[in-house]
Amino acid sequence: MSMLELRGVSKSYGQGSAEVHALHEVSLTADEGAMVAVMGPSGSGKSTLLTIAGTLEEPTTGEVLIAGQPVSKVSGSAKAALRRRVIGYVFQDFNLLPGLTAAENVSLPLELDGLSARKARLAGLRSLERLGLGERAAHYPDQLSGGERQRVAIARAMVGERRLLLADEPSGALDSSNAQVVMRLLHDACKDGGMTAVVVTHDAQLASWADRVVFLRDGRVTDQTSPVPGPESLLTSEPNQ
Ligand code: ADP
Ligand code: MG
């Protein structure tokens, strides 16, 4: 089943001579369990694509389907529920609340969704542990390294069995080994947990964790690979003769 589908999605901002076409007729499908990487130069529409896929913005034309449902036909409250329960979003700048601990940041979406504080806290801890941050649960964001903050943001986006993870350069603030760890985690959550992920990245080596890479330029999909060999294949391949 396709978890996310964009059908001929275009997005323009502004009007007249100031009009910017951020996306042109972008079509893209991510099946359940797939990990799709999105690459492209700055300004090519990567963040716009993710915010539209995440129902945070509406396309100017075209349609977004989540788990087969056209988002334009979903009521406002059902859309809000989708964003609370189904879609996890990792923002480029993390968006952690500085006055809350790592555990409180991660469990907040579940509490806002009406889960009891105790259940939300347990689920939050599980999500942190999954990202190797169990020991850091009581720390505040300013007591964590950049890499740890990044992983807290990912734990929050994955908490409560979300099925669609949208991540805007989730490894942007990480050194290369931590970035690999994060991509492997997302990869494993897709392969073992049936999550679907769309991940924007600048780095071709990180993108190779994905099943497929979609290339954007000037708001258009210029190319798609399918499927790319994972980094494991580099480790097992024979050196050139
Ligand atoms: P990327 O993430 O690949 O760097 P973006 O999706 O952020 O690209 O932007 C694509 C284009 O749309 C850029 O030209 C950008 O300036 C423009 N754009 C994005 N968001 C807005 C907005 N809210 N208002 C006006 N223009 C925007
Ligand atoms: Mg961007």
Short mmCIF file of C-alpha atoms and ligand atoms in Angstrom, two decimals:
data_model
loop_
_atom_site.label_atom_id
_atom_site.label_comp_id
_atom_site.label_asym_id
_atom_site.label_seq_id
_atom_site.Cartn_x
_atom_site.Cartn_y
_atom_site.Cartn_z
CA MET A 1 0.00 0.00 0.00
CA SER A 2 1.23 3.50 -0.64
CA MET A 3 1.55 5.45 2.58
CA LEU A 4 2.24 8.75 0.86
CA GLU A 5 1.42 9.84 -2.65
CA LEU A 6 1.85 13.23 -4.28
CA ARG A 7 -0.05 13.58 -7.55
CA GLY A 8 0.99 16.43 -9.79
CA VAL A 9 1.64 18.75 -6.86
CA SER A 10 2.48 22.37 -7.68
CA LYS A 11 3.02 25.16 -5.19
CA SER A 12 3.50 28.83 -5.86
CA TYR A 13 4.04 31.64 -3.42
CA GLY A 14 3.24 35.30 -4.04
CA GLN A 15 1.57 36.83 -7.07
CA GLY A 16 2.34 38.60 -10.33
CA SER A 17 5.99 39.41 -10.88
CA ALA A 18 6.79 38.26 -7.33
CA GLU A 19 5.37 34.80 -7.92
CA VAL A 20 7.70 31.93 -7.04
CA HIS A 21 7.00 28.43 -8.33
CA ALA A 22 8.39 26.33 -5.52
CA LEU A 23 7.09 23.03 -6.94
CA HIS A 24 5.99 22.06 -10.47
CA GLU A 25 3.86 18.97 -11.03
CA VAL A 26 5.71 16.81 -8.54
CA SER A 27 4.54 13.21 -8.34
CA LEU A 28 5.99 10.83 -5.82
CA THR A 29 4.94 7.63 -4.10
CA ALA A 30 6.31 6.11 -0.90
CA ASP A 31 5.03 2.63 -0.12
CA GLU A 32 4.58 1.42 3.43
CA GLY A 33 8.00 0.51 4.84
CA ALA A 34 9.89 2.52 2.23
CA MET A 35 12.63 5.02 2.94
CA VAL A 36 12.87 7.72 0.29
CA ALA A 37 15.65 10.31 0.23
CA VAL A 38 15.13 13.71 -1.38
CA MET A 39 18.16 15.59 -2.69
CA GLY A 40 18.56 18.85 -4.52
CA PRO A 41 20.29 22.22 -4.33
CA SER A 42 19.16 24.92 -1.94
CA GLY A 43 15.89 26.49 -3.09
CA SER A 44 14.89 23.47 -5.19
CA GLY A 45 11.69 22.89 -3.18
CA LYS A 46 12.71 20.14 -0.75
CA SER A 47 11.24 21.78 2.37
CA THR A 48 8.11 22.80 0.46
CA LEU A 49 7.62 19.20 -0.64
CA LEU A 50 7.88 17.98 2.96
CA THR A 51 5.55 20.58 4.45
CA ILE A 52 2.93 19.79 1.82
CA ALA A 53 3.37 16.03 2.38
CA GLY A 54 2.97 16.70 6.11
CA THR A 55 -0.30 18.62 5.54
CA LEU A 56 1.30 21.71 7.08
CA GLU A 57 0.70 23.56 3.81
CA GLU A 58 -1.73 23.02 0.96
CA PRO A 59 -0.63 22.56 -2.63
CA THR A 60 -1.72 25.22 -5.15
CA THR A 61 -2.75 22.39 -7.49
CA GLY A 62 -2.49 18.62 -7.29
CA GLU A 63 -3.35 16.16 -4.58
CA VAL A 64 -1.68 14.57 -1.56
CA LEU A 65 -2.87 11.15 -0.38
CA ILE A 66 -1.97 9.73 3.01
CA ALA A 67 -2.65 6.02 3.43
CA GLY A 68 -4.79 6.27 0.29
CA GLN A 69 -6.91 9.17 1.59
CA PRO A 70 -6.94 12.44 -0.36
CA VAL A 71 -5.96 15.09 2.19
CA SER A 72 -8.14 17.72 0.49
CA LYS A 73 -11.20 15.65 1.40
CA VAL A 74 -10.23 15.24 5.06
CA SER A 75 -11.89 17.60 7.55
CA GLY A 76 -9.84 20.08 9.56
CA SER A 77 -10.09 18.10 12.78
CA ALA A 78 -9.23 14.82 11.07
CA LYS A 79 -6.21 16.52 9.51
CA ALA A 80 -5.09 17.70 12.94
CA ALA A 81 -5.47 14.12 14.20
CA LEU A 82 -3.35 12.87 11.28
CA ARG A 83 -0.62 15.31 12.32
CA ARG A 84 -0.83 14.20 15.95
CA ARG A 85 -1.01 10.45 15.41
CA VAL A 86 0.20 9.39 11.99
CA ILE A 87 2.75 11.91 10.76
CA GLY A 88 5.99 12.67 12.57
CA TYR A 89 7.91 15.72 11.46
CA VAL A 90 11.56 16.50 12.14
CA PHE A 91 12.18 20.19 11.58
CA GLN A 92 15.51 21.45 10.33
CA ASP A 93 16.09 23.40 13.56
CA PHE A 94 14.70 20.67 15.91
CA ASN A 95 12.05 22.91 17.58
CA LEU A 96 12.61 21.43 21.06
CA LEU A 97 11.07 23.33 23.96
CA PRO A 98 13.93 24.58 26.16
CA GLY A 99 11.91 24.47 29.40
CA LEU A 100 11.07 20.77 29.05
CA THR A 101 13.34 17.77 29.59
CA ALA A 102 14.10 15.38 26.74
CA ALA A 103 11.43 12.98 28.07
CA GLU A 104 8.85 15.76 28.38
CA ASN A 105 9.60 17.04 24.88
CA VAL A 106 9.14 13.57 23.42
CA SER A 107 5.96 12.72 25.32
CA LEU A 108 4.32 16.12 24.70
CA PRO A 109 2.62 15.18 21.40
CA LEU A 110 0.93 12.20 23.08
CA GLU A 111 -0.19 14.28 26.05
CA LEU A 112 -1.60 16.88 23.67
CA ASP A 113 -3.42 14.00 22.00
CA GLY A 114 -5.15 13.19 25.29
CA LEU A 115 -3.07 10.24 26.50
CA SER A 116 -2.61 10.06 30.29
CA ALA A 117 0.63 11.65 31.53
CA ARG A 118 1.86 8.26 32.75
CA LYS A 119 1.28 6.46 29.45
CA ALA A 120 2.69 9.35 27.47
CA ARG A 121 5.81 9.34 29.64
CA LEU A 122 6.33 5.59 29.20
CA ALA A 123 5.96 5.85 25.43
CA GLY A 124 8.31 8.85 25.43
CA LEU A 125 10.95 6.91 27.35
CA ARG A 126 10.62 3.97 24.96
CA SER A 127 11.14 6.27 22.02
CA LEU A 128 14.19 7.88 23.65
CA GLU A 129 15.64 4.46 24.45
CA ARG A 130 15.18 3.39 20.87
CA LEU A 131 17.41 6.30 19.92
CA GLY A 132 19.98 5.40 22.57
CA LEU A 133 19.01 8.33 24.80
CA GLY A 134 17.48 6.54 27.81
CA GLU A 135 20.21 7.99 30.04
CA ARG A 136 19.49 11.51 28.86
CA ALA A 137 15.73 11.51 29.53
CA ALA A 138 15.90 14.00 32.42
CA HIS A 139 18.27 16.40 30.66
CA TYR A 140 17.13 19.74 29.26
CA PRO A 141 17.96 20.59 25.64
CA ASP A 142 20.80 22.95 26.65
CA GLN A 143 22.42 20.08 28.56
CA LEU A 144 22.57 17.95 25.43
CA SER A 145 24.99 17.95 22.51
CA GLY A 146 23.77 18.95 19.05
CA GLY A 147 23.66 15.30 18.03
CA GLU A 148 21.65 14.36 21.11
CA ARG A 149 19.17 17.18 20.52
CA GLN A 150 18.78 15.97 16.97
CA ARG A 151 18.00 12.46 18.21
CA VAL A 152 15.48 13.82 20.76
CA ALA A 153 13.71 15.59 17.89
CA ILE A 154 13.63 12.30 15.96
CA ALA A 155 12.38 10.41 19.04
CA ARG A 156 9.56 12.94 19.33
CA ALA A 157 8.68 12.53 15.66
CA MET A 158 8.56 8.73 16.06
CA VAL A 159 6.77 8.52 19.41
CA GLY A 160 3.51 6.58 19.60
CA GLU A 161 3.94 4.36 16.54
CA ARG A 162 3.71 7.06 13.90
CA ARG A 163 3.63 5.63 10.45
CA LEU A 164 4.97 8.43 8.28
CA LEU A 165 8.15 10.24 9.22
CA LEU A 166 9.10 13.38 7.33
CA ALA A 167 12.56 14.68 8.14
CA ASP A 168 14.14 17.86 6.82
CA GLU A 169 17.91 17.32 6.87
CA PRO A 170 17.80 15.37 10.14
CA SER A 171 21.56 14.91 9.98
CA GLY A 172 22.37 18.53 9.16
CA ALA A 173 23.78 19.30 12.61
CA LEU A 174 25.55 15.98 13.07
CA ASP A 175 29.11 14.85 12.44
CA SER A 176 29.36 12.13 9.83
CA SER A 177 29.36 9.14 12.20
CA ASN A 178 26.32 10.40 14.14
CA ALA A 179 24.62 11.17 10.84
CA GLN A 180 25.15 7.55 9.77
CA VAL A 181 23.69 6.37 13.09
CA VAL A 182 20.56 8.46 12.56
CA MET A 183 20.08 7.26 8.98
CA ARG A 184 20.54 3.63 10.05
CA LEU A 185 17.92 4.15 12.75
CA LEU A 186 15.40 5.54 10.30
CA HIS A 187 16.26 2.74 7.88
CA ASP A 188 15.67 0.11 10.59
CA ALA A 189 12.39 1.72 11.69
CA CYS A 190 11.20 1.40 8.09
CA LYS A 191 12.45 -2.13 7.53
CA ASP A 192 11.55 -3.64 10.93
CA GLY A 193 8.78 -1.34 12.11
CA GLY A 194 6.90 -0.73 8.88
CA MET A 195 7.36 3.03 9.15
CA THR A 196 7.58 5.07 5.95
CA ALA A 197 10.16 7.86 5.80
CA VAL A 198 10.90 10.73 3.46
CA VAL A 199 14.24 12.24 4.36
CA VAL A 200 15.83 15.35 2.88
CA THR A 201 19.60 15.19 2.82
CA HIS A 202 22.53 16.91 1.13
CA ASP A 203 24.80 13.95 1.43
CA ALA A 204 24.82 11.21 -1.21
CA GLN A 205 26.38 8.70 1.17
CA LEU A 206 23.59 9.27 3.70
CA ALA A 207 21.01 9.11 0.92
CA SER A 208 22.29 5.64 0.07
CA TRP A 209 20.51 4.33 3.20
CA ALA A 210 17.26 4.96 1.36
CA ASP A 211 15.54 2.59 -1.04
CA ARG A 212 15.23 5.38 -3.53
CA VAL A 213 16.58 8.87 -4.11
CA VAL A 214 14.41 11.56 -5.67
CA PHE A 215 16.30 14.50 -7.15
CA LEU A 216 14.70 17.95 -7.25
CA ARG A 217 15.81 20.96 -9.24
CA ASP A 218 13.87 24.20 -9.58
CA GLY A 219 10.80 22.52 -8.10
CA ARG A 220 10.77 19.60 -10.54
CA VAL A 221 11.71 15.97 -10.07
CA THR A 222 14.64 15.54 -12.42
CA ASP A 223 15.57 11.96 -11.62
CA GLN A 224 14.81 9.01 -9.35
CA THR A 225 16.99 6.04 -8.58
CA SER A 226 15.59 2.68 -7.64
CA PRO A 227 16.74 0.97 -5.60
CA VAL A 228 20.22 2.03 -4.49
CA PRO A 229 22.54 -0.48 -2.81
CA GLY A 230 22.86 0.24 0.91
CA PRO A 231 26.10 1.26 2.59
CA GLU A 232 26.49 -2.33 3.82
CA SER A 233 27.26 -3.29 0.24
CA LEU A 234 30.28 -0.97 0.32
CA LEU A 235 31.59 -2.78 3.39
CA THR A 236 31.29 -6.20 1.84
CA SER A 237 32.43 -5.37 -1.68
CA GLU A 238 35.84 -6.57 -2.85
CA PRO A 239 38.51 -3.91 -3.37
CA ASN A 240 39.24 -3.15 -7.03
CA GLN A 241 41.65 -5.60 -8.60
P1 ADP B 1 14.81 23.96 -0.26
O1 ADP B 1 14.27 23.37 0.99
O2 ADP B 1 15.12 22.96 -1.33
O3 ADP B 1 15.99 24.84 0.00
P2 ADP B 1 12.34 25.50 -0.30
O4 ADP B 1 11.26 24.50 -0.44
O5 ADP B 1 12.58 26.05 1.06
O6 ADP B 1 13.69 24.89 -0.91
O7 ADP B 1 12.04 26.71 -1.27
C1 ADP B 1 11.74 26.56 -2.66
C2 ADP B 1 11.47 27.93 -3.24
O8 ADP B 1 10.26 28.46 -2.70
C3 ADP B 1 12.56 28.95 -2.95
O9 ADP B 1 12.68 29.79 -4.07
C4 ADP B 1 12.00 29.71 -1.77
O10 ADP B 1 12.50 31.01 -1.73
C5 ADP B 1 10.50 29.69 -2.05
N1 ADP B 1 9.69 29.71 -0.82
C6 ADP B 1 9.63 28.74 0.12
N2 ADP B 1 8.76 29.06 1.10
C7 ADP B 1 8.27 30.28 0.78
C8 ADP B 1 7.31 31.17 1.38
N3 ADP B 1 6.70 30.85 2.54
N4 ADP B 1 7.06 32.33 0.75
C9 ADP B 1 7.65 32.64 -0.42
N5 ADP B 1 8.54 31.86 -1.04
C10 ADP B 1 8.85 30.69 -0.46
MG MG B 2 14.96 23.43 2.99
#
